[in-house]
PDB file of C-alpha atoms in Angstrom:
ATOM      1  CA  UNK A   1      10.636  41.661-177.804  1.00  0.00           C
ATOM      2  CA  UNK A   2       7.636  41.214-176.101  1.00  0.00           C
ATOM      3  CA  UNK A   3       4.320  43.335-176.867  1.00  0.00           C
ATOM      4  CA  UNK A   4       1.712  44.014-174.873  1.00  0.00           C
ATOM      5  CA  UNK A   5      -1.825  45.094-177.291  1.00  0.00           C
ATOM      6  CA  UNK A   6      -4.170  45.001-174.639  1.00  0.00           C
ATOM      7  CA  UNK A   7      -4.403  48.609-174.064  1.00  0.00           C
ATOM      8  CA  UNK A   8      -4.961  49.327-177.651  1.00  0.00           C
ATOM      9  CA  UNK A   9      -7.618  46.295-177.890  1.00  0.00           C
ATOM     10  CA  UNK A  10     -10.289  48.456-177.628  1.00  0.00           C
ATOM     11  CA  UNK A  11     -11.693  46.199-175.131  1.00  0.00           C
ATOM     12  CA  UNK A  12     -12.206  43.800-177.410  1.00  0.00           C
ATOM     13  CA  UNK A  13     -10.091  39.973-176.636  1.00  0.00           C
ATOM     14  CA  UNK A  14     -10.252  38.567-180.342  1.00  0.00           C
ATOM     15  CA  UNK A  15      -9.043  41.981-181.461  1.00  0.00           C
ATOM     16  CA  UNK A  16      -5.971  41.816-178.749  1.00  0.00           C
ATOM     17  CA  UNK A  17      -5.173  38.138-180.199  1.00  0.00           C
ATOM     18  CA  UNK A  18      -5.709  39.129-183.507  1.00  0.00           C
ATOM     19  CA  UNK A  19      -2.874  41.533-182.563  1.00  0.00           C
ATOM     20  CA  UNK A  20      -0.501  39.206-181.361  1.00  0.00           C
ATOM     21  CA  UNK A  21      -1.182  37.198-184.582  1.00  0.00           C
ATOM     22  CA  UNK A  22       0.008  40.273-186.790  1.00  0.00           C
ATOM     23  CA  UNK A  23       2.626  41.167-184.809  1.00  0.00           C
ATOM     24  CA  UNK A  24       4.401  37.849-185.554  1.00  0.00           C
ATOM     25  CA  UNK A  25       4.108  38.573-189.442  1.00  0.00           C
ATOM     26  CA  UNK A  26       4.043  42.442-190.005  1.00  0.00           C
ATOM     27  CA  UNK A  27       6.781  43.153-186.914  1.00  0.00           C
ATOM     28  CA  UNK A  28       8.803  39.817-186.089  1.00  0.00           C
ATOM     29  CA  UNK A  29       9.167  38.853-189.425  1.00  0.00           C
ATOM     30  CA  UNK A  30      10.153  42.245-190.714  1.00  0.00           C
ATOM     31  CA  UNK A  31      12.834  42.911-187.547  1.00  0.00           C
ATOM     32  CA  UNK A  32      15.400  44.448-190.024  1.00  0.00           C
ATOM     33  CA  UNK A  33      12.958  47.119-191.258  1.00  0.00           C
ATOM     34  CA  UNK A  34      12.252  48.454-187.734  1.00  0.00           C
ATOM     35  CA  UNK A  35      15.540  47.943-185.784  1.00  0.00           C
ATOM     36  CA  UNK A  36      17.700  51.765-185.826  1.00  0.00           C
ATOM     37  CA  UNK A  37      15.331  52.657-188.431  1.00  0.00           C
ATOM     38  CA  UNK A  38      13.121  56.185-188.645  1.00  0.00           C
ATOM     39  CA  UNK A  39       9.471  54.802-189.747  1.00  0.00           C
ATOM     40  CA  UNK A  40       6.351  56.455-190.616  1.00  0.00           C
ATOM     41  CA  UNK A  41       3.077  54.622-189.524  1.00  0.00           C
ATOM     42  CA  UNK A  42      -0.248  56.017-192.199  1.00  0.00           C
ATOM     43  CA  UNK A  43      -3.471  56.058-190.367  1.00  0.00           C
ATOM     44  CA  UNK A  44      -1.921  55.042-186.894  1.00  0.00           C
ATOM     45  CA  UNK A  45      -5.648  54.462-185.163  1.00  0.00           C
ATOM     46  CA  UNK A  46      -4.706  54.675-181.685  1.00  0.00           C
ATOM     47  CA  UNK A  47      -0.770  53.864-182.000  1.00  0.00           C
ATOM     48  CA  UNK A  48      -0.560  50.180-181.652  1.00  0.00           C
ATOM     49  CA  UNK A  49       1.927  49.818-184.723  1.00  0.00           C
ATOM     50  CA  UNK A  50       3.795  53.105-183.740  1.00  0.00           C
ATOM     51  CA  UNK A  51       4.088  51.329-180.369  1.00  0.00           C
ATOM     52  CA  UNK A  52       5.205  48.326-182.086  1.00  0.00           C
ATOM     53  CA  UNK A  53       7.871  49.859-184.358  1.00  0.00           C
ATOM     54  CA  UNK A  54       9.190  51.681-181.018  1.00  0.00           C
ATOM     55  CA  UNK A  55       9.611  48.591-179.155  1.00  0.00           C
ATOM     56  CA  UNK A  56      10.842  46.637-182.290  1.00  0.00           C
ATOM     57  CA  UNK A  57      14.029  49.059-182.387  1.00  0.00           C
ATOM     58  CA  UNK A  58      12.882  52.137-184.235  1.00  0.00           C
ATOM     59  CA  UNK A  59      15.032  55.276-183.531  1.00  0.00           C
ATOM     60  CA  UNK A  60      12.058  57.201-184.052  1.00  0.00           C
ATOM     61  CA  UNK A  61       8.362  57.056-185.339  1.00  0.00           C
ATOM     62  CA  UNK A  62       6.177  59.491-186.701  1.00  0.00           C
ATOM     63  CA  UNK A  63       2.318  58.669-187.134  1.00  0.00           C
ATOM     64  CA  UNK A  64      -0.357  60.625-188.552  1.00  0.00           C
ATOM     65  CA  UNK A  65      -4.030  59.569-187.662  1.00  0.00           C
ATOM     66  CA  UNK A  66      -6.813  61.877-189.183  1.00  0.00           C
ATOM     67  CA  UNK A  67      -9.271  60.762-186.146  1.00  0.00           C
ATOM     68  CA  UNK A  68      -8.066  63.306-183.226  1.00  0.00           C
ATOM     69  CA  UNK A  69      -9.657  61.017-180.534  1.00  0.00           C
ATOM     70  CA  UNK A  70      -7.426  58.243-181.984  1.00  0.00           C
ATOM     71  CA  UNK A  71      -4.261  59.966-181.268  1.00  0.00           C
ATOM     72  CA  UNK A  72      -5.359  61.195-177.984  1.00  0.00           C
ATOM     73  CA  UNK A  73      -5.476  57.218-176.999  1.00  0.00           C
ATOM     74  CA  UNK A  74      -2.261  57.193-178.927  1.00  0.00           C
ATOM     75  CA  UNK A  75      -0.960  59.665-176.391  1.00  0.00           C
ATOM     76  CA  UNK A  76      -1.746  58.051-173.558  1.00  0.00           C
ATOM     77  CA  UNK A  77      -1.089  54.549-174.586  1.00  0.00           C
ATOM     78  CA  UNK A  78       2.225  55.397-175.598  1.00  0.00           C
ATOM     79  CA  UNK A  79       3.085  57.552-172.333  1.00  0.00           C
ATOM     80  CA  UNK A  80       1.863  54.649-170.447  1.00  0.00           C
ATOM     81  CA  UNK A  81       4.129  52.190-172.178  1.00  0.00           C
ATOM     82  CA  UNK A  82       6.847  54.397-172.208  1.00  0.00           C
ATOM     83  CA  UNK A  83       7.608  54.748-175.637  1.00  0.00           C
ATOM     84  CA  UNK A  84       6.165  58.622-175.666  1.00  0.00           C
ATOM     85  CA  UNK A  85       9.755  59.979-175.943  1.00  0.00           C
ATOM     86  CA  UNK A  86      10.558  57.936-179.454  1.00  0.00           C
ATOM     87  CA  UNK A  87       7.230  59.344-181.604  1.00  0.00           C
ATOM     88  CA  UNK A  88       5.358  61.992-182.957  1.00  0.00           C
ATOM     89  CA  UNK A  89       2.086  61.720-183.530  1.00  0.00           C
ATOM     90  CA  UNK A  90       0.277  63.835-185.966  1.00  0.00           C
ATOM     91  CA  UNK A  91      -3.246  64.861-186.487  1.00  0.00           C
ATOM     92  CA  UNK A  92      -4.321  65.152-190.352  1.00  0.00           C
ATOM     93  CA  UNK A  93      -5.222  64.188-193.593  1.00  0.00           C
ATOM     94  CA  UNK A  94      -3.007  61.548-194.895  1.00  0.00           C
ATOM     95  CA  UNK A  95      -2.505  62.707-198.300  1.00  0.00           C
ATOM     96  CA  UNK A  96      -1.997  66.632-196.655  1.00  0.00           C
ATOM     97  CA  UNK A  97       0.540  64.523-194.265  1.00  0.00           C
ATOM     98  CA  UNK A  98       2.420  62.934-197.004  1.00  0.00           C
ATOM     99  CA  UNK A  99       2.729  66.231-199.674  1.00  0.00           C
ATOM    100  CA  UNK A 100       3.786  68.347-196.537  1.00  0.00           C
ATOM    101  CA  UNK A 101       6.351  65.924-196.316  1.00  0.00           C
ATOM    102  CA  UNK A 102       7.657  64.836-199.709  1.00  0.00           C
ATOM    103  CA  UNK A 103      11.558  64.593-200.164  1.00  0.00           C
ATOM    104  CA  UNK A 104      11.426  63.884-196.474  1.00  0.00           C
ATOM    105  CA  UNK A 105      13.443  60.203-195.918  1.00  0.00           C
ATOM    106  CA  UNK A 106      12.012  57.548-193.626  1.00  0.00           C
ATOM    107  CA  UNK A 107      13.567  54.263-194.111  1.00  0.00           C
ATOM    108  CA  UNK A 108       9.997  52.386-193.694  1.00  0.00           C
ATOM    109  CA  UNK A 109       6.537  53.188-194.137  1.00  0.00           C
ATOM    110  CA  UNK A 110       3.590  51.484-192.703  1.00  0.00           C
ATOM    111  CA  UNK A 111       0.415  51.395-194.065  1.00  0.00           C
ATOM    112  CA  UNK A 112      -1.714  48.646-192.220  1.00  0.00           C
ATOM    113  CA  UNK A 113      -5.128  48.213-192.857  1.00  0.00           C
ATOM    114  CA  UNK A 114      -5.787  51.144-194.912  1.00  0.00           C
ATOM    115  CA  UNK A 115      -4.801  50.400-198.451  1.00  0.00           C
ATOM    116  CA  UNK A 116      -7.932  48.755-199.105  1.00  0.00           C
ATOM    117  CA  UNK A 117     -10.153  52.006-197.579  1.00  0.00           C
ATOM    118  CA  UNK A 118      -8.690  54.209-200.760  1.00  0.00           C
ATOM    119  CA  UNK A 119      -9.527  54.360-204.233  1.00  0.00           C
ATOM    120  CA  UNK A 120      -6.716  56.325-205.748  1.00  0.00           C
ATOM    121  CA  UNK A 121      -4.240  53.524-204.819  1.00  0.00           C
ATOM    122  CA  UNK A 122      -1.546  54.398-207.462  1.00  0.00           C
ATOM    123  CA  UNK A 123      -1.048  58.188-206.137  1.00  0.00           C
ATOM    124  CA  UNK A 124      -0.991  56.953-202.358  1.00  0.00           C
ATOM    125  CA  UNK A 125       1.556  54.563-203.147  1.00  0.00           C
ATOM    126  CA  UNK A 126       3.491  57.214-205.019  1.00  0.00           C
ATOM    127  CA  UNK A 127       3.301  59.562-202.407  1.00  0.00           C
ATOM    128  CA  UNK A 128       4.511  56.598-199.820  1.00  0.00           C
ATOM    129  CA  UNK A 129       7.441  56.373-203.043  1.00  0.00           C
ATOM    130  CA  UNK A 130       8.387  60.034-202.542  1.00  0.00           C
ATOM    131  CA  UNK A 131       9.571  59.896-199.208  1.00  0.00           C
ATOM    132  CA  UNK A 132      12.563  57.493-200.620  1.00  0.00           C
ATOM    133  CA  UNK A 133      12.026  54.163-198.085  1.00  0.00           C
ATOM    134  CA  UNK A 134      13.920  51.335-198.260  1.00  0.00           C
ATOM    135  CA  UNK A 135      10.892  49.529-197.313  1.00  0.00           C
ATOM    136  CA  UNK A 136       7.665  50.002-197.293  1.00  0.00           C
ATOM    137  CA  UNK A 137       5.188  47.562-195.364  1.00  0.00           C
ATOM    138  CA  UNK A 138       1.285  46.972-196.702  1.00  0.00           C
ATOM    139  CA  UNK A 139      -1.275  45.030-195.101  1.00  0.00           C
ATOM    140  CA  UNK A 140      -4.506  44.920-196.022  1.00  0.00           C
ATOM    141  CA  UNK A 141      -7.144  42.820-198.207  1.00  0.00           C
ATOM    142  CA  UNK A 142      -6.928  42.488-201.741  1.00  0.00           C
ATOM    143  CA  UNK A 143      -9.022  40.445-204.755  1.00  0.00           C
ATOM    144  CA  UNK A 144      -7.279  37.011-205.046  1.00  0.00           C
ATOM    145  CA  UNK A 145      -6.372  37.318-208.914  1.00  0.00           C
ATOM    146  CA  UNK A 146      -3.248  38.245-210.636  1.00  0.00           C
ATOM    147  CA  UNK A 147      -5.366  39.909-213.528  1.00  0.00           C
ATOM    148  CA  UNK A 148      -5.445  43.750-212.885  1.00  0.00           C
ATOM    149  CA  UNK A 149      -8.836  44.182-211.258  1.00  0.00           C
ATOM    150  CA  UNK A 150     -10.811  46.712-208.472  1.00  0.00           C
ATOM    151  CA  UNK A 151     -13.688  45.569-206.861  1.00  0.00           C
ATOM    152  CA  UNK A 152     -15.234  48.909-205.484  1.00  0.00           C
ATOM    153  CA  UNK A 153     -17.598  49.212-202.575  1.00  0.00           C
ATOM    154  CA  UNK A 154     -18.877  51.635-200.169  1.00  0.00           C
ATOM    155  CA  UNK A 155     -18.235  52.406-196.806  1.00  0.00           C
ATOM    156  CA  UNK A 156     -20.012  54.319-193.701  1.00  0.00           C
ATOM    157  CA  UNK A 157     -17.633  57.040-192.813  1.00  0.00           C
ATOM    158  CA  UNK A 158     -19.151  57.728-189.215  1.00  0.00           C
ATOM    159  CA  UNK A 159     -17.686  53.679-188.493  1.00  0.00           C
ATOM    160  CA  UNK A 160     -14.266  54.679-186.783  1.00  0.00           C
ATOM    161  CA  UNK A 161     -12.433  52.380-188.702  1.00  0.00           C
ATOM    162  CA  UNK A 162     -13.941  53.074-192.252  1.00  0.00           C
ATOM    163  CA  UNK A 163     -12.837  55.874-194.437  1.00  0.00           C
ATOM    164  CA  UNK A 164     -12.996  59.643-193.379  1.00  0.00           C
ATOM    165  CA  UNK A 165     -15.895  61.460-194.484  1.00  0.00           C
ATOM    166  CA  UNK A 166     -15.389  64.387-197.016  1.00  0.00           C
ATOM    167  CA  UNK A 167     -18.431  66.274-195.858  1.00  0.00           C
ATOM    168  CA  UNK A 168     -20.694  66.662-193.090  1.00  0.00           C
ATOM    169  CA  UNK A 169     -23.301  64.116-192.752  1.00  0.00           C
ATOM    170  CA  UNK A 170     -21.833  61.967-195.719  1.00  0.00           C
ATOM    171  CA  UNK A 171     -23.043  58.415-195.575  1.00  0.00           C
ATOM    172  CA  UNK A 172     -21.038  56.299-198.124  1.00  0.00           C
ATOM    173  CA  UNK A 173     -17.543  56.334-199.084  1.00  0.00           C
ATOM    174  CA  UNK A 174     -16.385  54.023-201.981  1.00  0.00           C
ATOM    175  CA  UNK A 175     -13.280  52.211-201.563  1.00  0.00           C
ATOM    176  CA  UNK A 176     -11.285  49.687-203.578  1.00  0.00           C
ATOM    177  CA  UNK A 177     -10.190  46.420-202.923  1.00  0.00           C
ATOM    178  CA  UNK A 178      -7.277  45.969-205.982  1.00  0.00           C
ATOM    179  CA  UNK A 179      -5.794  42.797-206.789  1.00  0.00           C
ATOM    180  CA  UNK A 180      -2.838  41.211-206.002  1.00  0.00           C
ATOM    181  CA  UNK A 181      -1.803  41.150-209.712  1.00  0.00           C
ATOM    182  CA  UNK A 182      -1.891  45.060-209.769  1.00  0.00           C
ATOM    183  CA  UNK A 183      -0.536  45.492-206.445  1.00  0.00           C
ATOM    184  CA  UNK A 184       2.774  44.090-207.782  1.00  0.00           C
ATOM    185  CA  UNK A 185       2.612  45.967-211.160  1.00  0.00           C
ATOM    186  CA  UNK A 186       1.883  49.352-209.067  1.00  0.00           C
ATOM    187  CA  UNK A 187       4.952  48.483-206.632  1.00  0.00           C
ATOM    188  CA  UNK A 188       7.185  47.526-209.685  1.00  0.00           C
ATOM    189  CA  UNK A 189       6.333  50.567-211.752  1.00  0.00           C
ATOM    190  CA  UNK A 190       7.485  52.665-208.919  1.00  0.00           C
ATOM    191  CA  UNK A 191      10.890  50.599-208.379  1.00  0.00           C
ATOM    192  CA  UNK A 192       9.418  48.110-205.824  1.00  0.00           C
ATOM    193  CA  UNK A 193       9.568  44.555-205.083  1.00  0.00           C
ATOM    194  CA  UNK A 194       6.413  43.295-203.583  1.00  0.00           C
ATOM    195  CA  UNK A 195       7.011  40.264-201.837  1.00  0.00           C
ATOM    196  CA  UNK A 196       4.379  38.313-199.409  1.00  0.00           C
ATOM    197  CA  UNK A 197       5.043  37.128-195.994  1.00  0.00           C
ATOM    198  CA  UNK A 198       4.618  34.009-195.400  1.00  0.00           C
ATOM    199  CA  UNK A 199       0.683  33.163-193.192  1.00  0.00           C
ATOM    200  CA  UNK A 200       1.613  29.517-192.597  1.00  0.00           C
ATOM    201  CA  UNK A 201      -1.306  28.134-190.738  1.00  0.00           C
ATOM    202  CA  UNK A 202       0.408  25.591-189.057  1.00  0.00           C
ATOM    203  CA  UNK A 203       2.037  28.547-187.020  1.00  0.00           C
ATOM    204  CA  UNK A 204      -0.896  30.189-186.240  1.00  0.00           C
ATOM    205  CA  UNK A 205      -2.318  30.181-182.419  1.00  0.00           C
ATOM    206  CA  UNK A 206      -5.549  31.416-183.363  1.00  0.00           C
ATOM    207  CA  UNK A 207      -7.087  30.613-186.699  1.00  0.00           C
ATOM    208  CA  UNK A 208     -10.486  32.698-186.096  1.00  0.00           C
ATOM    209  CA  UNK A 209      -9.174  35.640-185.112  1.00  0.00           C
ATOM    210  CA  UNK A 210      -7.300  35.594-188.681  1.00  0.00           C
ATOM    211  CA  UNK A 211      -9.641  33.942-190.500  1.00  0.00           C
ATOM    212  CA  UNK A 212      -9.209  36.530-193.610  1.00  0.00           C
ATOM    213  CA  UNK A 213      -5.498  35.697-193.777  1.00  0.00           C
ATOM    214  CA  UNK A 214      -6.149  32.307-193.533  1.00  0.00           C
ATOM    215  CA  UNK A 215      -8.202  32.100-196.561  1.00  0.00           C
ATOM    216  CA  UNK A 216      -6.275  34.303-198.496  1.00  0.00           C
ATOM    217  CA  UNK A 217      -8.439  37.616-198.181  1.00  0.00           C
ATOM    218  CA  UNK A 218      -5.668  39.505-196.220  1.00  0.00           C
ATOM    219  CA  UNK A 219      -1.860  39.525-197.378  1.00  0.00           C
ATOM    220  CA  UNK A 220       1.335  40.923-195.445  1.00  0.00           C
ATOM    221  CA  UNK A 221       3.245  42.212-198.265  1.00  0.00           C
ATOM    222  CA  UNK A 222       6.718  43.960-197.747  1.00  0.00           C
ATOM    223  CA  UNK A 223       7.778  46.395-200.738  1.00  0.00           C
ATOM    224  CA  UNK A 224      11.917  46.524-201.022  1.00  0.00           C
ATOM    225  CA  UNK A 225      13.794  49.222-203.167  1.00  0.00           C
ATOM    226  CA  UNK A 226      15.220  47.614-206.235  1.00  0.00           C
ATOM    227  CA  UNK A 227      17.225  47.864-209.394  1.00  0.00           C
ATOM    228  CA  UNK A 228      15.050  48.000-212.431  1.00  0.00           C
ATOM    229  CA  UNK A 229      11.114  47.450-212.641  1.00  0.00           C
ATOM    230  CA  UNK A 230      10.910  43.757-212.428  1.00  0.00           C
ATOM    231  CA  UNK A 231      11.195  41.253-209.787  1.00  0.00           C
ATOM    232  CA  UNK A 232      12.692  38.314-211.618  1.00  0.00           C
ATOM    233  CA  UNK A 233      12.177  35.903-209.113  1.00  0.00           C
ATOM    234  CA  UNK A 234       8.310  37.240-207.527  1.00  0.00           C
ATOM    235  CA  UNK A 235       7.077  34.108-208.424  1.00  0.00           C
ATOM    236  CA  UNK A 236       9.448  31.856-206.549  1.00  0.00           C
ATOM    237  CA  UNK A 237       8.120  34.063-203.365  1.00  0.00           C
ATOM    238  CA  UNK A 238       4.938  34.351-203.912  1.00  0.00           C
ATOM    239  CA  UNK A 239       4.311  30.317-204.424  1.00  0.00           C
ATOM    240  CA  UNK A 240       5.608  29.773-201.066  1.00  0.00           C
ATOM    241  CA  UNK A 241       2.798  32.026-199.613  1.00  0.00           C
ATOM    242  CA  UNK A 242       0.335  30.572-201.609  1.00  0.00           C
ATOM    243  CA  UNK A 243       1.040  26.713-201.328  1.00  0.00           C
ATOM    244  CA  UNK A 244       1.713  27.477-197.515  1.00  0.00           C
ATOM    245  CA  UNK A 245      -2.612  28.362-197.838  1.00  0.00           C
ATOM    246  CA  UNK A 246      -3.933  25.737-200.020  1.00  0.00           C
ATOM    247  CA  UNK A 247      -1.043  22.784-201.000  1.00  0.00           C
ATOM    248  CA  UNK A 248      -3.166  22.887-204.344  1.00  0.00           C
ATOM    249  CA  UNK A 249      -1.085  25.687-205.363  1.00  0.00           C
ATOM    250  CA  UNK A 250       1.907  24.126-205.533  1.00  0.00           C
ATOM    251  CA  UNK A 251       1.552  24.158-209.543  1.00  0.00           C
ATOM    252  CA  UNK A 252      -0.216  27.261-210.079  1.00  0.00           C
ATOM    253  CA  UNK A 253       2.566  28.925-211.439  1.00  0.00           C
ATOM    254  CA  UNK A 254       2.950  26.293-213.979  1.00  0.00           C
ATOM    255  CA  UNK A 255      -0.177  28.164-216.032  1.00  0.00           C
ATOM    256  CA  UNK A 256       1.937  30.112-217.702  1.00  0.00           C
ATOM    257  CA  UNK A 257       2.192  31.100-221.250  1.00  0.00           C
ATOM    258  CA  UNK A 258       5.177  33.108-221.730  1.00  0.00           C
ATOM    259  CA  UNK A 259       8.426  33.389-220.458  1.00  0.00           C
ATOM    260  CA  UNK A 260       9.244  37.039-218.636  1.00  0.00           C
ATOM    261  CA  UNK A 261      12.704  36.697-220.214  1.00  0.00           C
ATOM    262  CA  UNK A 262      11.836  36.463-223.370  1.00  0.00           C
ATOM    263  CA  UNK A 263       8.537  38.682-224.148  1.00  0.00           C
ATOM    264  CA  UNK A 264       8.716  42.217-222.566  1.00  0.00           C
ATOM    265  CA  UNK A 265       4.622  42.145-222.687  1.00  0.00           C
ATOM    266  CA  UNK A 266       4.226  38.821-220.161  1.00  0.00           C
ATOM    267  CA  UNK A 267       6.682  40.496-217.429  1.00  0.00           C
ATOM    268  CA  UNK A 268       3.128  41.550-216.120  1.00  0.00           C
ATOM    269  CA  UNK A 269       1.792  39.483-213.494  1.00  0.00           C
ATOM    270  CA  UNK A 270      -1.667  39.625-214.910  1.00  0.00           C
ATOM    271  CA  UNK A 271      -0.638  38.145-218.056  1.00  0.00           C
ATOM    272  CA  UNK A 272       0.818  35.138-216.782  1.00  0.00           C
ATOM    273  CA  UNK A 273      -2.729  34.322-214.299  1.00  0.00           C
ATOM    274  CA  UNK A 274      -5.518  34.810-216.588  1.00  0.00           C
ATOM    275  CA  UNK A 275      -7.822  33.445-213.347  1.00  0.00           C
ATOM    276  CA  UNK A 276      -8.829  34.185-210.462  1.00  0.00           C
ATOM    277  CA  UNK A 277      -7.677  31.532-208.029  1.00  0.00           C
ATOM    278  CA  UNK A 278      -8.876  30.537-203.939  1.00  0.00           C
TER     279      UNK A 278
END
């Protein structure tokens, strides 16, 4: 599979090889997600994920983008790639999107880059629950603790790739960067996994143009269906991300207190990372 961003680069060459750098970890790495599988891409910008879950295999995708200029690029990116036959692409609200469609299946849902321009990120992960995917893949940036934390801040909604205004002339939005601790507990309350993919630096072309990732700003994270509320072996997966960043790590999870099998109360991920670490 080879893909080809420069159209949707928005003339801009660190954002094309920035790109290419996702691609390897939100697309490559995910192959079984995408390949003879319907997917819904959440705030699609102008189709550069729909057009890489088409050419990664996807019988068909469905996008909604609440910028209409975006999906008219969409349009004619896609058509121009080909792919225009395998998607529909849908103007909207998200949220509207998502209720319209409840009880509809997709077997994965995207949400790149926009988890972090929300601050009712329980609902909008429900609502991502309710259409019953196997998978559901989240990148964005997060606070680097395991405690349950939000750091809010605001946002200029006329800034194309900010948060959509909810009024005419409205000039800050606030948004909410969670934590990783309460990323997990959200995903596991709702019968998720939440497991990172691996950013290993040493296979990483282009450091700057993924400088957040690199530093552990910016996570991959693939949600699975499972049995039960609790990943039993998170941690096992999570070190591996983490000690692939900073070999420091490699003993982080020996901080804690409890043992998940034995005290319901420290199955939390906050409980067992009192700190916040990077």
């Amino acid at each position: 599979m080879e893909l080809n961003f420069a159209d949707f680069a928005d003339n801009k060459p660190h954002l094309r090889d920035r790109m290419d750098e996702r691609s390897k970890r939100i697309v490559v790495e995910n192959l079984d997600a995408f390949q003879n599988k319907s997917v819904l891409d959440i705030a699609a910008n102008n189709g550069r994920w729909t057009y890489a879950a088409a050419l990664a295999g996807a019988s068909h995708v469905t996008s909604i983008e609440g910028r209409a200029e975006r999906v008219a690029d969409a349009k004619d990116f896609l058509t121009k790639h080909g792919c225009i036959d395998k998607v529909s692409l849908n103007t909207g609200d998200m949220y509207d999107f998502l209720f319209e469609n409840k009880g509809k299946n997709f077997n994965t849902v995207l949400c790149l880059g926009v988890y972090y321009h929300v601050m009712d990120h329980s609902l909008f992960l429900k609502m991502m629950t309710q259409l019953d995917p196997q998978t559901i893949i989240i990148d964005s940036g997060f606070v680097r603790s395991f405690r349950s934390q939000v750091h809010v801040q605001y946002e200029d909604p006329s800034l194309h790739l900010n948060a959509l205004a909810n009024y005419e002339g409205q000039k800050y939005e606030p948004v909410g960067f969670i934590s990783l601790g309460l990323m997990i507990q959200l995903a596991w309350n709702l019968g998720y996994s939440c497991r990172p993919v691996v950013w290993d630096p040493k296979d990483v072309g282009n450091k700057n143009a993924v400088h957040d990732y690199m530093i552990g700003k910016r996570y991959t994270l693939r949600l699975e269906k499972m049995d039960g509320h609790y990943d039993a072996d998170w941690k096992t997966h999570w070190q591996k991300a983490l000690v692939a960043l900073d070999p420091s790590f490699e003993n982080l999870f020996d901080k804690e207190t409890h043992d998940p099998a034995s005290d319901e109360r420290s199955r939390y991920p906050q409980r067992h990372f009192p700190f916040t670490f990077l």
